XYZ file of C-alpha atoms in Angstrom:
393
model
C 124.008 131.349 82.626
C 124.980 128.266 84.581
C 128.042 128.477 86.819
C 129.938 125.294 87.604
C 132.779 124.941 90.077
C 135.341 122.366 88.984
C 137.954 121.092 91.405
C 140.118 118.126 92.296
C 143.381 117.371 94.010
C 146.717 117.841 92.320
C 147.272 115.039 89.817
C 143.580 114.085 89.702
C 143.081 114.988 86.034
C 141.020 118.121 86.610
C 142.710 119.881 83.698
C 141.680 117.061 81.362
C 138.061 117.519 82.438
C 138.288 121.286 81.934
C 139.743 120.800 78.459
C 136.973 118.380 77.491
C 134.271 120.751 78.751
C 135.855 123.597 76.781
C 135.815 121.427 73.653
C 132.112 120.747 74.218
C 131.357 124.474 74.402
C 131.803 125.530 78.017
C 133.406 128.843 78.901
C 136.277 127.752 81.150
C 137.726 130.247 83.603
C 141.058 128.914 84.902
C 141.833 130.253 88.386
C 145.476 129.155 88.179
C 145.956 131.029 84.909
C 144.348 134.143 86.350
C 146.517 133.857 89.458
C 149.581 133.969 87.203
C 148.210 136.885 85.176
C 147.600 139.128 88.184
C 151.231 138.803 89.329
C 152.883 138.956 85.914
C 155.844 141.356 85.442
C 154.697 144.963 85.450
C 151.489 144.348 87.400
C 150.487 146.025 90.641
C 150.045 142.558 92.126
C 153.704 141.676 91.635
C 154.806 145.049 92.978
C 152.829 144.480 96.183
C 154.295 140.990 96.599
C 157.830 142.364 96.280
C 157.002 145.100 98.788
C 155.732 142.463 101.227
C 158.373 139.759 100.735
C 161.374 141.569 99.169
C 163.075 140.993 95.812
C 164.199 137.512 96.833
C 160.892 136.241 95.419
C 161.939 137.364 91.913
C 163.885 135.313 89.403
C 166.768 136.802 87.318
C 164.326 138.045 84.671
C 162.216 139.973 87.189
C 159.328 137.510 87.111
C 157.852 135.932 90.217
C 159.868 132.955 91.445
C 157.001 130.766 92.628
C 159.260 128.203 94.246
C 161.004 130.861 96.321
C 157.704 132.444 97.307
C 156.299 129.031 98.180
C 159.166 128.330 100.545
C 158.391 131.565 102.384
C 154.661 131.084 102.804
C 154.109 127.326 102.892
C 154.891 126.858 106.589
C 154.028 130.398 107.711
C 150.258 131.029 108.031
C 150.723 134.747 108.581
C 152.839 135.075 105.430
C 150.310 133.038 103.479
C 147.521 135.348 104.617
C 149.541 138.382 103.484
C 149.982 136.790 100.078
C 146.311 135.871 99.811
C 145.295 139.421 100.732
C 147.253 140.590 97.678
C 146.248 137.943 95.147
C 142.741 136.804 96.050
C 140.901 140.118 95.470
C 142.606 140.465 92.090
C 141.748 136.894 91.108
C 138.119 137.404 92.137
C 137.847 140.663 90.207
C 139.323 139.190 87.029
C 137.141 136.101 87.348
C 134.055 138.289 87.651
C 135.065 140.171 84.490
C 135.416 136.946 82.501
C 132.120 135.537 83.768
C 130.323 138.798 82.969
C 131.692 138.667 79.425
C 130.286 135.162 78.792
C 127.102 134.777 76.689
C 123.821 134.697 78.649
C 123.252 131.039 77.715
C 126.768 129.910 78.612
C 127.849 127.103 80.877
C 130.686 128.805 82.755
C 133.125 126.383 84.368
C 135.385 127.902 87.003
C 138.443 125.651 87.348
C 139.533 126.244 90.969
C 142.106 123.933 92.602
C 141.317 125.177 96.136
C 137.550 125.568 95.719
C 136.774 123.440 98.778
C 139.497 124.952 100.922
C 138.268 128.469 100.120
C 134.620 127.618 100.909
C 133.430 128.590 97.432
C 131.045 125.686 96.761
C 127.801 127.576 97.624
C 128.596 130.258 95.037
C 128.044 127.861 92.103
C 124.965 126.175 90.716
C 126.879 122.891 90.682
C 130.219 121.585 91.946
C 132.091 118.896 90.010
C 134.899 117.071 91.781
C 137.431 114.925 89.953
C 138.574 112.109 92.214
C 141.529 109.807 91.692
C 143.269 107.368 94.017
C 146.274 108.917 95.757
C 148.730 106.298 94.477
C 147.668 106.990 90.902
C 148.004 110.739 91.466
C 151.542 110.240 92.776
C 152.418 108.175 89.707
C 150.987 110.805 87.346
C 152.841 113.645 89.063
C 156.097 111.736 88.725
C 155.421 110.785 85.095
C 153.925 114.035 83.783
C 155.708 116.672 85.892
C 158.830 114.893 87.034
C 157.845 115.692 90.604
C 159.759 113.871 93.356
C 157.531 111.642 95.473
C 158.206 113.569 98.692
C 157.200 116.852 97.034
C 154.066 115.271 95.537
C 153.060 113.850 98.913
C 153.624 117.226 100.541
C 151.406 118.995 98.029
C 148.650 116.409 98.303
C 148.712 116.648 102.106
C 148.418 120.456 101.922
C 145.091 120.228 100.070
C 141.656 119.112 101.221
C 141.311 115.350 101.513
C 138.946 113.241 99.427
C 136.286 113.163 102.151
C 135.997 116.956 102.238
C 135.825 117.133 98.464
C 133.148 114.434 98.300
C 131.054 116.394 100.787
C 131.151 119.412 98.462
C 130.540 117.428 95.258
C 127.239 117.484 93.421
C 128.995 115.437 90.754
C 131.862 113.072 91.509
C 133.911 112.135 88.443
C 136.199 109.147 89.125
C 139.349 109.289 87.032
C 141.118 106.021 87.736
C 140.695 104.656 84.215
C 141.568 105.734 80.703
C 141.226 109.172 79.137
C 138.488 107.813 76.850
C 136.515 106.675 79.876
C 136.872 110.100 81.449
C 135.748 111.798 78.245
C 132.653 109.609 78.040
C 131.717 110.541 81.600
C 132.224 114.255 80.896
C 130.218 114.046 77.676
C 127.309 112.430 79.526
C 127.466 115.073 82.254
C 127.397 117.839 79.633
C 124.530 116.329 77.661
C 122.309 115.037 80.441
C 122.817 117.565 83.203
C 124.697 120.757 82.413
C 122.874 121.762 79.226
C 119.369 121.056 80.601
C 120.271 122.750 83.878
C 121.466 125.876 82.067
C 118.273 126.040 80.008
C 116.131 125.637 83.130
C 117.970 128.413 84.992
C 117.725 130.759 82.034
C 114.037 130.020 81.462
C 113.175 130.017 85.182
C 111.888 126.471 84.887
C 111.650 123.879 87.660
C 113.000 120.426 86.799
C 110.302 117.953 87.754
C 111.010 114.206 87.946
C 109.312 112.193 85.224
C 108.097 109.632 87.748
C 107.468 110.067 91.450
C 108.255 106.773 93.124
C 108.946 105.647 96.664
C 112.606 104.757 97.126
C 114.550 103.240 99.981
C 116.277 105.615 102.428
C 119.365 107.219 100.968
C 122.106 108.094 103.487
C 123.229 110.849 101.086
C 119.996 112.854 101.485
C 121.208 114.945 104.478
C 124.423 115.875 102.660
C 122.507 116.734 99.495
C 120.223 118.949 101.557
C 123.238 120.628 103.158
C 124.644 121.625 99.752
C 121.284 122.993 98.593
C 120.777 124.859 101.857
C 124.224 126.447 101.599
C 123.322 127.781 98.127
C 120.038 129.149 99.419
C 121.772 130.900 102.312
C 124.318 132.386 99.933
C 121.574 133.550 97.561
C 119.502 135.153 100.310
C 122.365 136.777 102.226
C 122.595 139.061 104.099
C 119.029 138.320 105.247
C 120.171 135.289 107.316
C 116.865 133.459 106.892
C 116.267 130.155 108.650
C 116.613 127.070 106.423
C 115.403 123.605 107.470
C 115.357 120.130 106.001
C 111.739 118.929 106.214
C 109.637 116.155 104.745
C 110.345 112.445 104.590
C 113.958 112.733 103.408
C 114.691 114.617 106.652
C 113.717 111.604 108.775
C 116.406 108.883 108.967
C 115.235 105.446 107.906
C 112.138 106.557 106.021
C 111.520 105.481 102.465
C 110.496 108.505 100.442
C 110.195 109.979 97.024
C 113.677 111.119 95.999
C 112.852 114.806 96.364
C 114.529 117.043 98.958
C 112.046 119.324 100.756
C 113.457 122.518 102.237
C 111.656 125.086 104.360
C 112.809 128.693 104.059
C 111.425 130.892 106.823
C 110.370 134.405 105.835
C 108.981 137.177 108.075
C 105.889 137.535 105.850
C 104.794 136.069 102.540
C 105.192 139.522 101.044
C 108.907 139.150 101.777
C 108.909 135.976 99.665
C 108.072 137.944 96.544
C 110.065 140.430 94.507
C 113.859 140.502 94.956
C 114.003 137.378 97.135
C 112.162 135.304 94.540
C 114.511 136.541 91.829
C 117.624 135.802 93.870
C 116.422 132.246 94.437
C 115.710 131.854 90.716
C 119.185 133.083 89.807
C 120.651 130.563 92.244
C 118.825 127.721 90.506
C 115.547 127.667 92.449
C 112.845 129.296 90.280
C 109.329 129.767 91.563
C 106.697 127.183 90.734
C 104.001 128.925 88.649
C 100.630 129.589 90.236
C 99.508 129.724 93.845
C 100.781 127.252 96.425
C 99.436 126.199 99.788
C 99.449 123.447 102.408
C 96.271 121.666 103.465
C 95.177 122.586 106.954
C 94.814 119.866 109.533
C 92.088 118.623 109.360
C 92.169 119.212 105.583
C 88.532 120.329 105.352
C 89.342 123.551 107.172
C 90.900 125.391 104.270
C 94.462 126.095 103.223
C 97.699 127.508 104.576
C 99.268 129.782 101.934
C 102.976 129.604 101.074
C 105.338 130.255 98.181
C 106.918 127.312 96.413
C 110.188 127.201 94.474
C 111.880 124.183 92.921
C 115.305 123.089 91.789
C 116.265 123.681 88.164
C 118.795 120.837 88.365
C 117.408 117.876 86.397
C 119.407 115.399 88.485
C 118.516 116.695 91.967
C 114.782 117.338 92.419
C 114.018 119.615 95.344
C 111.303 121.954 96.534
C 111.763 125.083 98.642
C 108.685 125.915 100.736
C 108.673 129.572 101.800
C 106.469 129.861 104.900
C 105.908 132.661 107.384
C 107.714 132.328 110.694
C 105.330 130.978 113.320
C 102.554 130.180 110.834
C 100.601 126.906 111.229
C 102.083 125.351 108.099
C 105.615 126.323 109.183
C 105.106 124.803 112.620
C 103.430 121.666 111.261
C 106.377 120.886 108.954
C 108.885 121.128 111.807
C 106.738 119.341 114.398
C 105.902 116.393 112.152
C 109.548 115.965 111.212
C 110.786 116.096 114.805
C 108.079 113.792 116.135
C 108.793 111.157 113.504
C 112.515 111.447 114.230
C 111.874 110.906 117.939
C 109.212 108.163 117.797
C 110.267 104.944 116.000
C 106.803 103.345 116.332
C 105.018 106.163 114.550
C 107.874 106.406 112.068
C 107.237 102.754 111.188
C 103.512 103.405 110.877
C 104.183 106.338 108.562
C 106.497 104.214 106.453
C 103.828 101.504 106.156
C 101.223 104.089 105.143
C 103.576 105.556 102.545
C 104.121 102.121 101.027
C 100.379 101.460 100.914
C 99.713 104.787 99.215
C 102.528 104.180 96.725
C 101.183 100.716 95.933
C 97.813 102.265 95.184
C 99.435 104.459 92.519
C 101.298 101.945 90.331
C 101.650 104.396 87.462
C 104.242 106.286 89.482
C 102.268 109.488 89.220
C 102.583 110.207 92.910
C 100.111 109.783 95.708
C 98.173 112.265 97.781
C 98.197 112.208 101.568
C 96.307 115.307 102.635
C 92.945 113.524 102.923
C 94.194 110.458 104.817
C 92.902 110.472 108.429
C 96.230 109.095 109.677
C 97.721 112.572 109.321
C 95.046 114.146 111.497
C 95.737 111.514 114.141
C 99.473 112.037 113.774
C 99.059 115.755 114.361
C 97.244 115.090 117.625
C 99.946 112.645 118.720
C 102.667 115.095 117.743
C 101.035 117.935 119.688
C 100.803 115.706 122.764
C 104.475 114.791 122.341
C 105.389 118.470 121.995
C 103.536 119.329 125.193
C 105.112 116.431 127.104
C 108.670 117.158 125.956
C 108.582 120.944 125.863
C 109.367 120.911 122.130
C 109.850 124.242 120.445
C 110.267 124.820 116.695
């Protein structure tokens, strides 16, 4: 199944997005609802809260008085941690039960208000953030909930700001317009990304771009890499394998094909098979069928073996190159990247060569580089630079 984390600040319209996704067929798991269930009257969760904070957190009916509890923990980090130690494990356990009960081809949307604050983004295949201007959120909170402005401002300030949420977002859904506009955006996301992504994960299928074209540098590439790398680290934990951004998108200012290349360092290629390969596939990075290798430098000297996985996300092409630590292909990927980052003249020459190769392939079918003598010369220059600077991978 595909797991999607949905979040957004208070008053952003996140609930409207969740409702639309549910109507389209998603299995929505509402963290707020679960948080209320695990502290309902008669539960062990409520009993522990009363034991920790006394009966003053109960209303006259014996239910949890959330306002009273909030006053106790809002400005007291230690009290908040005590509360979280009671509620969070129960919320996680109930969430896991609901996800496990979903059909194997489901798109499971976990509606989590504090997803970013809790550092949960790497645990999902995709994170969707609903973003709305603060002034509009204040107006909605006053109109829909009767919330005083000071209280609304306090709650907004207590959450992650828009910049932090944008950094975690694979999909940013602006919600400054009408409900119909929001629904159209959600429908397109469901049709064009979530359903194909789910099918690719389930079928262990890499999403390949229809056309491979050179594009201008995108300042978002490093942040996109960071999100993918965080998922890979989560999927491969507790192994703590090294993850690096390599290839042209890792070099600032370089035009490149819009594909993120990631190097995952493994002790041996045997370690890249079996359970590790399956964990990557479950996280949305299935293995590319067949054997994979890098061309040696010079290319007529054979091949450097590796394992290759790719992203199942149809909207974010990426390849994960699993190479042995210290192997020639592993070192070459890191050295070439670092040399091009450090040397603007050779970076410009590489950019010019890339453009020439792209122009020679007008059908957009991609262009090979392994046979071009420039790369042999670049390796020699890079090795000289490494010796002169004391570079280490």
